PDB file of C-alpha atoms in Angstrom:
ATOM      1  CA  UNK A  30       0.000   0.000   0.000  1.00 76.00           C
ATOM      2  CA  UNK A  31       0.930   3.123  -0.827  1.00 86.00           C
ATOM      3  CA  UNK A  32       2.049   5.340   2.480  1.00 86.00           C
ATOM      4  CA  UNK A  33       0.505   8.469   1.105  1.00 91.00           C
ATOM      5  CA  UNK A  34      -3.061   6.082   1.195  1.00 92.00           C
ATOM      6  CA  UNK A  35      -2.191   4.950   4.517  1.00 92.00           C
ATOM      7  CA  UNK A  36      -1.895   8.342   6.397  1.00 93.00           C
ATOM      8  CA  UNK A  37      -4.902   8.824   4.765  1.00 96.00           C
ATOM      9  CA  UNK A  38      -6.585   5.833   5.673  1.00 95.00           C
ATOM     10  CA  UNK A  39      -5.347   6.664   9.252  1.00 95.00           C
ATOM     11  CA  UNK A  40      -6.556  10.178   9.261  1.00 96.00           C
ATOM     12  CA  UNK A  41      -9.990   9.270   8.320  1.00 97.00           C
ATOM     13  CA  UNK A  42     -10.024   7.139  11.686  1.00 97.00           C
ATOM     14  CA  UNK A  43      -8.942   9.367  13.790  1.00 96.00           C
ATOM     15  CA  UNK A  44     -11.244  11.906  12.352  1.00 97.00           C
ATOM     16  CA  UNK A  45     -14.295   9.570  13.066  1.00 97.00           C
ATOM     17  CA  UNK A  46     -13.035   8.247  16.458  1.00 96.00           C
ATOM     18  CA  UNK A  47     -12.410  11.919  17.817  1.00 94.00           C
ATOM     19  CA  UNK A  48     -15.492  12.997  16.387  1.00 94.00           C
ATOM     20  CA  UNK A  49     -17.281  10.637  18.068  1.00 93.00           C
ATOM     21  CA  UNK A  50     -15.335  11.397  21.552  1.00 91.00           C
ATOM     22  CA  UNK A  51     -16.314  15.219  21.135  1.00 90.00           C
ATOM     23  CA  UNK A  52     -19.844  14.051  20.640  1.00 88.00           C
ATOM     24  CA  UNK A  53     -20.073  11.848  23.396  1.00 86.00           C
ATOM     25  CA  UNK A  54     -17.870  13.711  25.770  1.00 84.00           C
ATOM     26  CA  UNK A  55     -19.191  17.321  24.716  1.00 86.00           C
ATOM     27  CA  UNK A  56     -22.879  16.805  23.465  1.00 84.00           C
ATOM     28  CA  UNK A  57     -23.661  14.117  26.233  1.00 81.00           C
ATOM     29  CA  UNK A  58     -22.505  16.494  29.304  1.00 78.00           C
ATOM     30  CA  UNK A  59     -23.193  19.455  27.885  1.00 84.00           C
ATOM     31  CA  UNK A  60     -25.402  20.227  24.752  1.00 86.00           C
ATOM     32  CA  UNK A  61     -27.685  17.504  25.448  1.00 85.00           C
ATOM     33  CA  UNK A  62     -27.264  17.983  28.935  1.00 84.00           C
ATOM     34  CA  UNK A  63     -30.813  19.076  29.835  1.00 88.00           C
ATOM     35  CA  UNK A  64     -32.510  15.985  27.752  1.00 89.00           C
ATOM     36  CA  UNK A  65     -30.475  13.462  29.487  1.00 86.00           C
ATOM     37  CA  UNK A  66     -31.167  14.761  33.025  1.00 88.00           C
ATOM     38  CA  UNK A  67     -34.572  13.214  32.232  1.00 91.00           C
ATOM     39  CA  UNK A  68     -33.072   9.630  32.606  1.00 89.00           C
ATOM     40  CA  UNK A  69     -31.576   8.457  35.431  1.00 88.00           C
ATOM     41  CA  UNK A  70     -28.884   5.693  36.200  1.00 80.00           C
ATOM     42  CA  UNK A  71     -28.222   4.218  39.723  1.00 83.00           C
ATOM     43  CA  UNK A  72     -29.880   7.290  41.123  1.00 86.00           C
ATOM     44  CA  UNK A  73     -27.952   9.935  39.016  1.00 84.00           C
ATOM     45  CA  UNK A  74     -28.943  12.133  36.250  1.00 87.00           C
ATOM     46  CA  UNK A  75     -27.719  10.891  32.600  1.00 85.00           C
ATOM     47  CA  UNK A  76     -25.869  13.645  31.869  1.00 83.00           C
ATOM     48  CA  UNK A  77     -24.301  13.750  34.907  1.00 83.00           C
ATOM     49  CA  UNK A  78     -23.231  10.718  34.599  1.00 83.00           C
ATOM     50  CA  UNK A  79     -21.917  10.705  30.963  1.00 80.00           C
ATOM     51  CA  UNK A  80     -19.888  13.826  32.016  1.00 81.00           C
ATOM     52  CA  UNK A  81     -18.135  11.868  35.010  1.00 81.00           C
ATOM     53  CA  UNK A  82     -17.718   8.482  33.902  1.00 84.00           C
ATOM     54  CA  UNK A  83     -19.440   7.587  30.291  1.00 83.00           C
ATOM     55  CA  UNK A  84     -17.347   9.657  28.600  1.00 85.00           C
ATOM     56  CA  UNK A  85     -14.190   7.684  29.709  1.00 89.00           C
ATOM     57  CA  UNK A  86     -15.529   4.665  29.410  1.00 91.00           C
ATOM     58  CA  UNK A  87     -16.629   5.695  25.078  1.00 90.00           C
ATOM     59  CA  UNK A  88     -13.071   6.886  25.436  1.00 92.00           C
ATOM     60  CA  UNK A  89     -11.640   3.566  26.571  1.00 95.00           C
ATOM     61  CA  UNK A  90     -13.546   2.207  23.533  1.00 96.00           C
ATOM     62  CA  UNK A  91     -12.321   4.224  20.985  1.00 96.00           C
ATOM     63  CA  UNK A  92      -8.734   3.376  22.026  1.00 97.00           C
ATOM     64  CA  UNK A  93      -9.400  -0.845  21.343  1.00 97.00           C
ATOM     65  CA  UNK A  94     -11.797   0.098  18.128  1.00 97.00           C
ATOM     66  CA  UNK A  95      -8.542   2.266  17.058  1.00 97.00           C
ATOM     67  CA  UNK A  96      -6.424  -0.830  17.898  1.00 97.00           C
ATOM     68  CA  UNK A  97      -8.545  -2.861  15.751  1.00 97.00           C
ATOM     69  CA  UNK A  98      -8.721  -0.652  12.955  1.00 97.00           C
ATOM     70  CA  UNK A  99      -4.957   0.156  12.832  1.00 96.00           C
ATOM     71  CA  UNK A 100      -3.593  -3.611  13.349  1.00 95.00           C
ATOM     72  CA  UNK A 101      -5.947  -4.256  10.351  1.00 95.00           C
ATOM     73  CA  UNK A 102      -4.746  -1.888   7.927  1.00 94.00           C
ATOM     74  CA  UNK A 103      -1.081  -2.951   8.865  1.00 93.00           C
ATOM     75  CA  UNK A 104      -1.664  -6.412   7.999  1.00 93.00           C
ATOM     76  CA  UNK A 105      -3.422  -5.196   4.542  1.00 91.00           C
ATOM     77  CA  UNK A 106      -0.618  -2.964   3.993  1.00 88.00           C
ATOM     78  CA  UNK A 107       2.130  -5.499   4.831  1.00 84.00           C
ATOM     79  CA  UNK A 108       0.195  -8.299   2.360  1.00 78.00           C
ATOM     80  CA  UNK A 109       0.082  -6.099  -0.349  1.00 68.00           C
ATOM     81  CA  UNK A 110       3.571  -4.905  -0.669  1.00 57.00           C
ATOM     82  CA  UNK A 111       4.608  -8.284  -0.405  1.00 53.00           C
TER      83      UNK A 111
END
């Protein structure tokens, strides 16, 4: 593969992934902070919650989906410059 198609390949995850942190971590806790409030887990408001802990834990997630992703596209880039 082509490097120039790998950093691009790359780029395009890391776009998604951090996209989807800021919307988790920043919409969840704070946009949509007010909606959320109307659900409540173990006792505590939603968006309370996604602001202290659910926002790590989507964070956590996006680390073994990048993982994944980028252990993937190595292996396709190693068998095709073979």
């Amino acid at each position: 593969m082509n490097p120039d198609r790998y950093w691009k390949i790359n780029l395009r995850y890391l776009s998604i992934l951090l996209g989807i942190w800021f919307l988790v971590s920043f919409g969840a806790s704070v946009l949509f902070v007010e909606l959320l409030d109307q659900v409540r887990v173990y006792g505590f408001k939603l968006g309370f919650w996604f602001a202290q802990q659910g926002a790590i834990y989507v964070f956590v997630g996006i680390i073994f989906v990048y993982v994944i992703l980028m252990n993937r596209l190595d292996r396709q880039s190693n068998t095709e410059g073979a």
